[in-house]
Backbone as numpy.savetxt, mean C-alpha at the origin, in Angstrom:
# Nx Ny Nz CAx CAy CAz Cx Cy Cz
13.56 17.27 9.22 14.22 16.32 10.12 13.43 15.02 10.21
12.10 15.13 10.29 11.25 13.94 10.35 11.45 13.08 9.12
11.43 13.72 7.93 11.59 12.98 6.67 12.96 12.31 6.61
13.99 12.98 7.06 15.33 12.39 7.02 15.41 11.14 7.89
14.80 11.21 9.08 14.82 10.05 9.98 14.06 8.87 9.38
12.88 9.15 8.80 12.11 8.07 8.18 12.84 7.49 6.98
13.49 8.35 6.19 14.25 7.87 5.04 15.38 6.95 5.47
16.15 7.36 6.47 17.26 6.54 6.95 16.75 5.20 7.47
15.61 5.21 8.15 15.07 3.96 8.69 14.61 3.05 7.56
13.96 3.61 6.54 13.53 2.79 5.39 14.74 2.18 4.68
15.78 2.99 4.48 16.98 2.48 3.82 17.67 1.42 4.66
17.63 1.57 5.98 18.22 0.56 6.86 17.50 -0.77 6.72
16.18 -0.73 6.64 15.42 -1.97 6.45 15.82 -2.64 5.14
15.90 -1.84 4.07 16.28 -2.39 2.76 17.67 -3.02 2.82
18.60 -2.40 3.53 19.95 -2.92 3.63 20.00 -4.20 4.44
19.26 -4.25 5.53 19.33 -5.40 6.42 18.63 -6.63 5.83
17.63 -6.41 5.03 16.86 -7.54 4.51 17.49 -8.09 3.25
18.48 -7.22 2.69 19.01 -7.63 1.38 17.74 -7.98 0.51
4.02 -11.16 -4.81 2.59 -10.91 -4.97 2.20 -9.49 -4.71
1.72 -9.05 -4.34 1.13 -7.80 -3.87 1.40 -7.66 -2.39
1.05 -6.46 -1.82 1.18 -6.26 -0.39 0.39 -7.34 0.35
0.96 -7.86 1.43 0.33 -8.99 2.11 -0.98 -8.61 2.78
-1.08 -7.38 3.27 -2.32 -6.96 3.92 -2.66 -7.84 5.11
-3.84 -8.46 5.06 -4.28 -9.31 6.17 -3.52 -10.62 6.25
-2.85 -11.02 5.16 -2.14 -12.30 5.14 -0.71 -12.11 5.65
-0.22 -13.00 6.50 1.17 -12.90 6.98 2.14 -12.99 5.80
3.18 -12.18 5.85 4.18 -12.23 4.78 4.96 -13.53 4.85
5.23 -14.01 6.07 6.00 -15.24 6.23 7.37 -14.95 6.81
7.82 -15.81 7.68 9.10 -15.62 8.36 10.24 -15.55 7.35
10.94 -14.43 7.29 12.08 -14.27 6.40 11.74 -13.98 4.96
10.46 -13.81 4.64 10.04 -13.51 3.27 9.87 -12.01 3.09
10.22 -11.51 1.91 10.14 -10.07 1.67 9.41 -9.73 0.38
8.99 -8.49 0.29 8.29 -7.98 -0.88 8.70 -6.53 -1.09
9.06 -6.18 -2.31 9.44 -4.82 -2.66 8.61 -4.35 -3.85
8.02 -3.18 -3.71 7.26 -2.58 -4.81 7.89 -1.25 -5.19
8.23 -1.11 -6.46 8.72 0.15 -7.01 7.65 0.68 -7.95
7.34 1.97 -7.86 6.22 2.50 -8.62 6.47 3.93 -9.08
5.91 4.25 -10.27 5.89 5.61 -10.78 4.43 6.01 -10.96
4.03 7.18 -10.40 2.67 7.68 -10.51 2.68 9.01 -11.25
1.73 9.14 -12.18 1.67 10.33 -13.02 0.25 10.86 -13.09
0.00 12.12 -12.65 -1.33 12.70 -12.84 -1.68 12.78 -14.32
-2.91 12.47 -14.66 -3.31 12.46 -16.08 -3.35 13.86 -16.67
-3.42 14.88 -15.83 -3.44 16.26 -16.34 -2.05 16.86 -16.46
-1.03 16.10 -16.07 0.33 16.63 -16.13 1.31 15.62 -16.69
0.98 15.06 -17.87 1.80 13.99 -18.45 3.19 14.48 -18.87
3.34 15.79 -19.04 4.65 16.32 -19.41 5.55 16.52 -18.20
5.00 16.41 -17.01 5.78 16.61 -15.79 6.42 15.30 -15.34
7.44 15.41 -14.50 8.09 14.22 -13.95 7.14 13.52 -12.99
7.15 12.19 -12.94 6.23 11.45 -12.06 6.71 11.45 -10.61
5.84 10.93 -9.74 6.19 10.67 -8.35 6.68 9.22 -8.26
7.85 9.01 -7.68 8.42 7.67 -7.52 8.24 7.21 -6.08
7.99 5.93 -5.90 7.85 5.40 -4.54 8.48 4.02 -4.44
8.92 3.68 -3.24 9.44 2.35 -2.92 8.76 1.88 -1.65
8.19 0.68 -1.70 7.47 0.11 -0.56 8.05 -1.25 -0.25
8.32 -1.53 1.03 8.95 -2.79 1.43 8.17 -3.45 2.55
7.98 -4.77 2.45 7.47 -5.59 3.56 8.48 -6.71 3.83
8.63 -7.07 5.10 9.52 -8.17 5.46 8.93 -8.92 6.65
8.87 -10.24 6.56 8.34 -11.05 7.64 9.37 -11.28 8.73
9.22 -10.60 9.86 10.15 -10.77 10.97 9.94 -12.10 11.68
8.68 -12.51 11.79 8.30 -13.80 12.38 7.09 -14.30 11.57
6.60 -15.52 11.84 5.40 -15.98 11.13 4.18 -15.08 11.31
4.14 -14.29 12.39 2.96 -13.47 12.64 3.24 -11.96 12.68
4.48 -11.55 12.44 4.82 -10.12 12.49 5.48 -9.70 11.18
4.91 -8.67 10.55 5.45 -8.10 9.32 5.82 -6.64 9.59
6.98 -6.22 9.09 7.42 -4.84 9.24 7.81 -4.29 7.88
7.87 -2.97 7.77 8.26 -2.39 6.50 8.20 -0.89 6.50
8.25 -0.32 5.30 8.23 1.12 5.16 8.00 1.53 3.72
7.81 2.82 3.55 7.56 3.38 2.22 8.14 4.79 2.17
8.66 5.16 1.01 9.06 6.55 0.79 8.68 6.97 -0.62
8.29 8.24 -0.75 7.91 8.81 -2.03 8.84 9.96 -2.37
9.22 10.04 -3.65 10.14 11.07 -4.11 9.49 11.84 -5.26
9.47 13.15 -5.14 8.99 14.03 -6.21 10.15 14.23 -7.19
10.11 13.52 -8.31 11.22 13.59 -9.26 11.34 14.96 -9.91
10.23 15.69 -10.00 10.27 17.01 -10.60 11.06 17.98 -9.72
10.80 17.90 -8.40 11.52 18.77 -7.46 12.81 18.14 -6.96
12.93 16.82 -7.13 14.11 16.12 -6.63 14.16 16.02 -5.13
12.99 15.95 -4.49 12.93 15.91 -3.04 12.09 14.73 -2.56
12.35 14.31 -1.34 11.53 13.28 -0.71 10.26 13.93 -0.19
9.10 13.45 -0.63 7.85 14.11 -0.27 7.18 13.49 0.96
7.43 12.20 1.24 6.85 11.58 2.44 7.58 10.28 2.75
7.40 9.82 4.00 7.99 8.56 4.43 7.10 7.88 5.45
7.26 6.57 5.57 6.40 5.80 6.48 7.12 4.55 6.94
6.93 4.19 8.23 7.40 2.93 8.79 6.23 2.27 9.49
6.14 0.93 9.42 5.00 0.26 10.05 5.40 -1.09 10.63
4.58 -1.55 11.57 4.65 -2.90 12.09 3.25 -3.49 12.05
3.11 -4.76 11.67 1.79 -5.40 11.52 1.79 -6.75 12.22
0.77 -6.96 13.05 0.61 -8.22 13.78 -0.59 -8.96 13.23
-0.36 -10.21 12.79 -1.41 -11.06 12.22 -1.91 -12.01 13.30
-3.23 -12.04 13.49 -3.78 -12.86 14.57 -4.94 -13.72 14.05
-4.68 -14.50 13.02 -5.70 -15.36 12.43 -6.01 -16.54 13.34
-7.24 -17.04 13.21 -7.70 -18.18 13.99 -8.55 -19.07 13.10
-8.47 -20.38 13.30 -9.24 -21.31 12.49 -10.75 -21.11 12.68
-11.14 -20.56 13.82 -12.57 -20.36 14.09 -13.10 -19.05 13.50
-12.19 -18.19 12.98 -12.59 -16.91 12.41 -12.50 -17.01 10.89
-13.53 -16.64 10.14 -13.55 -16.88 8.69 -12.63 -15.97 7.88
-12.04 -14.92 8.49 -11.21 -13.98 7.74 -9.77 -13.98 8.25
-8.83 -13.71 7.33 -7.48 -13.37 7.75 -7.53 -11.97 8.35
-6.77 -11.72 9.40 -6.88 -10.44 10.08 -5.53 -10.00 10.62
-5.38 -8.68 10.74 -4.14 -8.12 11.25 -4.39 -6.71 11.76
-3.56 -6.28 12.70 -3.56 -4.92 13.21 -2.21 -4.29 12.91
-2.23 -3.06 12.44 -1.00 -2.38 12.02 -0.90 -1.01 12.68
0.32 -0.63 13.01 0.61 0.72 13.48 1.71 1.31 12.58
1.43 2.46 12.01 2.38 3.11 11.12 2.68 4.52 11.63
3.92 4.96 11.43 4.33 6.34 11.68 4.67 6.95 10.32
3.98 8.02 9.97 4.15 8.65 8.67 4.50 10.12 8.85
5.12 10.70 7.81 5.47 12.11 7.91 5.87 12.71 6.59
5.79 14.04 6.53 6.34 14.81 5.42 7.00 16.06 6.00
7.34 17.01 5.18 8.06 18.19 5.67 7.22 19.03 6.64
5.90 18.88 6.57 5.02 19.73 7.36 4.52 19.10 8.65
4.36 17.77 8.67 3.71 17.17 9.83 4.09 15.71 10.00
3.75 15.18 11.17 3.96 13.78 11.50 2.64 13.22 12.03
2.32 11.97 11.67 1.09 11.38 12.17 1.25 9.87 12.37
0.38 9.32 13.21 0.34 7.89 13.51 -0.95 7.32 12.93
-0.84 6.14 12.29 -2.00 5.54 11.63 -2.20 4.11 12.11
-3.17 3.86 13.00 -3.56 2.47 13.30 -4.51 1.96 12.21
-4.34 0.68 11.85 -5.13 0.10 10.76 -5.56 -1.32 11.11
-6.79 -1.65 10.76 -7.31 -3.01 10.87 -7.40 -3.60 9.47
-6.82 -4.80 9.27 -6.87 -5.51 7.99 -7.76 -6.74 8.11
-8.62 -6.95 7.13 -9.42 -8.17 7.03 -9.37 -8.66 5.59
-9.17 -9.96 5.39 -9.09 -10.50 4.04 -9.62 -11.93 3.98
-9.99 -12.33 2.78 -10.50 -13.69 2.59 -10.27 -14.12 1.15
-9.84 -15.36 0.96 -9.69 -15.93 -0.36 -10.88 -16.81 -0.71
-11.14 -16.98 -2.01 -12.28 -17.79 -2.44 -12.04 -18.25 -3.87
-12.82 -19.22 -4.31 -12.74 -19.73 -5.67 -13.93 -19.22 -6.48
-13.67 -18.92 -7.76 -14.72 -18.44 -8.65 -14.58 -19.11 -10.02
-15.56 -18.85 -10.88 -15.51 -19.34 -12.26 -14.40 -18.66 -13.05
-13.89 -17.51 -12.55 -12.82 -16.76 -13.22 -11.45 -17.11 -12.67
-11.39 -18.09 -11.75 -10.14 -18.46 -11.12 -10.13 -18.07 -9.66
-9.02 -18.30 -8.95 -8.94 -17.94 -7.53 -9.16 -16.45 -7.33
-9.81 -16.09 -6.23 -10.07 -14.69 -5.95 -9.80 -14.36 -4.49
-9.84 -13.08 -4.19 -9.64 -12.64 -2.81 -10.28 -11.27 -2.63
-10.56 -10.94 -1.40 -10.99 -9.60 -1.03 -10.16 -9.15 0.16
-9.67 -7.92 0.09 -8.82 -7.38 1.15 -9.40 -6.02 1.54
-9.64 -5.81 2.82 -10.21 -4.55 3.30 -9.37 -3.97 4.43
-9.37 -2.65 4.53 -8.67 -1.98 5.63 -9.52 -0.82 6.14
-9.42 -0.58 7.44 -10.00 0.58 8.09 -8.89 1.26 8.87
-8.66 2.54 8.61 -7.53 3.22 9.25 -7.92 4.62 9.70
-7.13 5.14 10.65 -7.34 6.47 11.21 -6.00 7.19 11.28
-5.93 8.39 10.72 -4.72 9.21 10.79 -4.82 10.15 11.98
-3.90 9.99 12.94 -3.87 10.82 14.15 -2.67 11.76 14.04
-2.93 13.05 13.88 -1.88 14.02 13.59 -1.27 14.60 14.87
0.06 14.69 14.89 0.76 15.20 16.07 0.53 16.68 16.28
0.18 17.43 15.21 0.00 18.87 15.34 -1.44 19.25 15.68
-2.28 18.27 16.00 -3.66 18.56 16.36 -4.59 18.75 15.19
-4.13 18.50 13.98 -4.99 18.60 12.80 -6.13 17.58 12.90
-7.23 17.85 12.23 -8.40 16.98 12.31 -8.07 15.55 11.91
-8.59 14.59 12.66 -8.39 13.17 12.38 -9.00 12.81 11.02
-8.30 11.98 10.27 -8.80 11.50 8.97 -9.13 10.02 9.09
-10.25 9.62 8.49 -10.70 8.23 8.51 -10.73 7.70 7.08
-10.16 6.51 6.88 -10.07 5.95 5.53 -10.51 4.48 5.54
-11.33 4.13 4.57 -11.71 2.74 4.35 -11.30 2.33 2.94
-10.78 1.12 2.81 -10.33 0.62 1.50 -10.77 -0.82 1.33
-11.20 -1.17 0.13 -11.56 -2.55 -0.20 -11.05 -2.87 -1.60
-10.49 -4.06 -1.75 -10.02 -4.51 -3.06 -10.49 -5.94 -3.29
-11.01 -6.17 -4.49 -11.35 -7.52 -4.89 -10.48 -7.88 -6.08
-9.93 -9.10 -6.04 -9.02 -9.51 -7.10 -9.30 -10.91 -7.58
-8.91 -11.17 -8.83 -9.06 -12.48 -9.44 -7.77 -12.85 -10.18
-7.54 -14.14 -10.28 -6.41 -14.65 -11.05 -6.96 -15.53 -12.18
-7.37 -14.90 -13.31 -7.99 -15.66 -14.39 -7.02 -16.51 -15.20
-5.72 -16.24 -15.09 -4.69 -17.01 -15.79 -3.48 -17.16 -14.87
-2.60 -18.10 -15.20 -1.47 -18.41 -14.33 -0.61 -17.18 -14.03
-0.45 -16.29 -15.00 0.46 -15.17 -14.82 -0.26 -13.82 -14.68
-1.58 -13.83 -14.66 -2.33 -12.58 -14.67 -3.15 -12.39 -13.40
-3.06 -11.20 -12.80 -3.90 -10.79 -11.69 -4.70 -9.56 -12.11
-5.99 -9.56 -11.82 -6.83 -8.39 -12.08 -7.46 -7.94 -10.77
-7.49 -6.63 -10.54 -7.93 -6.10 -9.24 -8.75 -4.83 -9.43
-9.69 -4.63 -8.53 -10.44 -3.39 -8.46 -10.50 -2.94 -7.01
-10.06 -1.72 -6.76 -10.07 -1.18 -5.40 -10.94 0.05 -5.31
-11.48 0.30 -4.13 -12.24 1.51 -3.85 -11.80 2.04 -2.50
-11.59 3.35 -2.45 -11.12 3.99 -1.21 -12.02 5.19 -0.89
-12.42 5.30 0.36 -13.21 6.43 0.82 -12.52 7.05 2.02
-12.41 8.39 2.02 -11.76 9.09 3.12 -12.64 10.24 3.60
-12.61 10.49 4.91 -13.38 11.59 5.49 -12.49 12.35 6.46
-12.49 13.69 6.32 -11.71 14.54 7.22 -12.30 15.95 7.23
-12.52 16.47 8.40 -12.98 17.85 8.57 -14.22 18.17 7.74
-15.18 17.24 7.71 -16.40 17.49 6.97 -16.29 17.30 5.47
-15.10 16.96 4.99 -14.88 16.73 3.56 -14.65 15.25 3.30
-15.23 14.74 2.21 -15.06 13.34 1.86 -14.43 13.20 0.48
-13.85 12.04 0.25 -13.19 11.76 -1.03 -13.36 10.29 -1.34
-13.57 9.96 -2.62 -13.73 8.57 -3.03 -12.92 8.32 -4.29
-12.21 7.19 -4.31 -11.38 6.83 -5.45 -11.71 5.41 -5.92
-11.64 5.21 -7.23 -11.74 3.89 -7.84 -10.39 3.55 -8.46
-9.91 2.31 -8.23 -8.55 1.96 -8.64 -8.49 0.59 -9.32
-8.80 0.50 -10.62 -8.59 -0.76 -11.34 -7.10 -0.97 -11.62
-6.64 -2.22 -11.55 -5.23 -2.50 -11.79 -5.04 -3.94 -12.26
-3.90 -4.17 -12.89 -3.53 -5.51 -13.34 -2.07 -5.76 -12.98
-1.69 -7.04 -12.90 -0.30 -7.43 -12.66 0.01 -8.64 -13.52
1.16 -8.62 -14.18 1.58 -9.70 -15.06 2.90 -10.28 -14.55
2.91 -11.57 -14.27 4.12 -12.24 -13.77 5.02 -12.60 -14.95
6.18 -11.95 -15.02 7.11 -12.20 -16.11 8.28 -13.08 -15.68
8.35 -13.41 -14.40 9.39 -14.28 -13.88 9.00 -14.73 -12.48
9.73 -15.67 -11.93 9.41 -16.19 -10.61 9.43 -15.07 -9.56
8.27 -14.77 -8.99 8.18 -13.74 -7.97 8.33 -12.32 -8.48
8.17 -12.12 -9.80 8.34 -10.78 -10.38 7.11 -10.43 -11.21
6.54 -9.26 -10.95 5.35 -8.81 -11.66 5.54 -7.38 -12.16
5.02 -7.12 -13.35 4.83 -5.77 -13.84 3.39 -5.37 -13.55
3.18 -4.14 -13.10 1.84 -3.72 -12.72 1.46 -2.42 -13.42
0.17 -2.26 -13.64 -0.37 -1.03 -14.18 -1.69 -0.72 -13.50
-1.95 0.55 -13.20 -3.20 0.90 -12.53 -3.63 2.30 -12.92
-4.91 2.56 -12.71 -5.49 3.88 -12.95 -6.30 4.25 -11.72
-6.08 5.45 -11.21 -6.83 5.94 -10.05 -7.75 7.07 -10.50
-9.04 6.84 -10.33 -10.04 7.84 -10.71 -10.71 8.38 -9.46
-10.64 9.69 -9.26 -11.27 10.32 -8.10 -12.70 10.67 -8.44
-13.63 9.94 -7.83 -15.05 10.19 -8.05 -15.54 11.41 -7.29
-14.92 11.67 -6.14 -15.32 12.80 -5.32 -14.11 13.29 -4.56
-13.82 14.58 -4.66 -12.65 15.12 -4.00 -11.78 15.91 -4.96
-10.68 16.46 -4.44 -9.83 17.35 -5.22 -8.60 16.66 -5.82
-8.32 15.42 -5.44 -7.13 14.73 -5.94 -7.25 14.45 -7.44
-6.13 14.61 -8.15 -6.13 14.38 -9.59 -6.12 12.89 -9.90
-6.70 12.52 -11.06 -6.60 11.15 -11.54 -5.14 10.84 -11.86
-4.77 9.54 -11.68 -3.38 9.15 -11.88 -3.26 7.85 -12.66
-2.18 7.74 -13.41 -1.74 6.49 -14.03 -0.50 6.02 -13.29
-0.39 4.70 -13.08 0.75 4.15 -12.33 1.33 2.95 -13.05
2.65 2.84 -13.03 3.37 1.67 -13.50 4.27 1.21 -12.37
4.36 -0.12 -12.19 5.16 -0.59 -11.07 5.81 -1.93 -11.30
6.63 -2.31 -10.35 7.33 -3.59 -10.35 7.21 -4.21 -8.97
6.76 -5.47 -8.91 6.71 -6.23 -7.66 7.84 -7.24 -7.65
8.56 -7.33 -6.55 9.63 -8.31 -6.39 9.44 -9.04 -5.08
9.28 -10.35 -5.13 9.21 -11.18 -3.93 10.57 -11.84 -3.72
11.02 -11.88 -2.47 12.33 -12.49 -2.19 12.32 -13.18 -0.85
């Protein structure tokens, strides 16, 4: 029931609204972003991938809303869903772009709330324009399961007009267990506001399998 409600809400957003995720940067009033992605574990290349759709939409200059859903193509079922609201509160006296986000996520087994702090900053380099985007989040489970803490940082560069290169690192801690992932990725702009993306997720510590991902970014 939880998954069905989240799915309907995500589809409603897509219906009403007709670069990369904005993160700490405001999406912009009336501006939208859609990411479609296929993820494949490297140990199961013969299996069907996991498909996902992620949407952001700028409700106001300082408020971004959106959602995400993942579908297990092998089982033909929706595996998880998420809805979020993000408030951007940047100031000229503060050196970083910043935002606070509240998300409601769920799957067939549980529902949880995730507050997140976003911090980001752009800069110039010898390799072209660059940026760093960081997040700190906490998963609060409705069923009393142990709280999970996650930190993420991504550094990116734009060495050519149509090329973005990125490296991300994610660390998670829950119930005395930790996990760390490295996520190199690239994006190629093949049209105005349209990018093809490719990424590899390597788990340095933890039980999650390594993954290959292909995606499409659409700005509107």
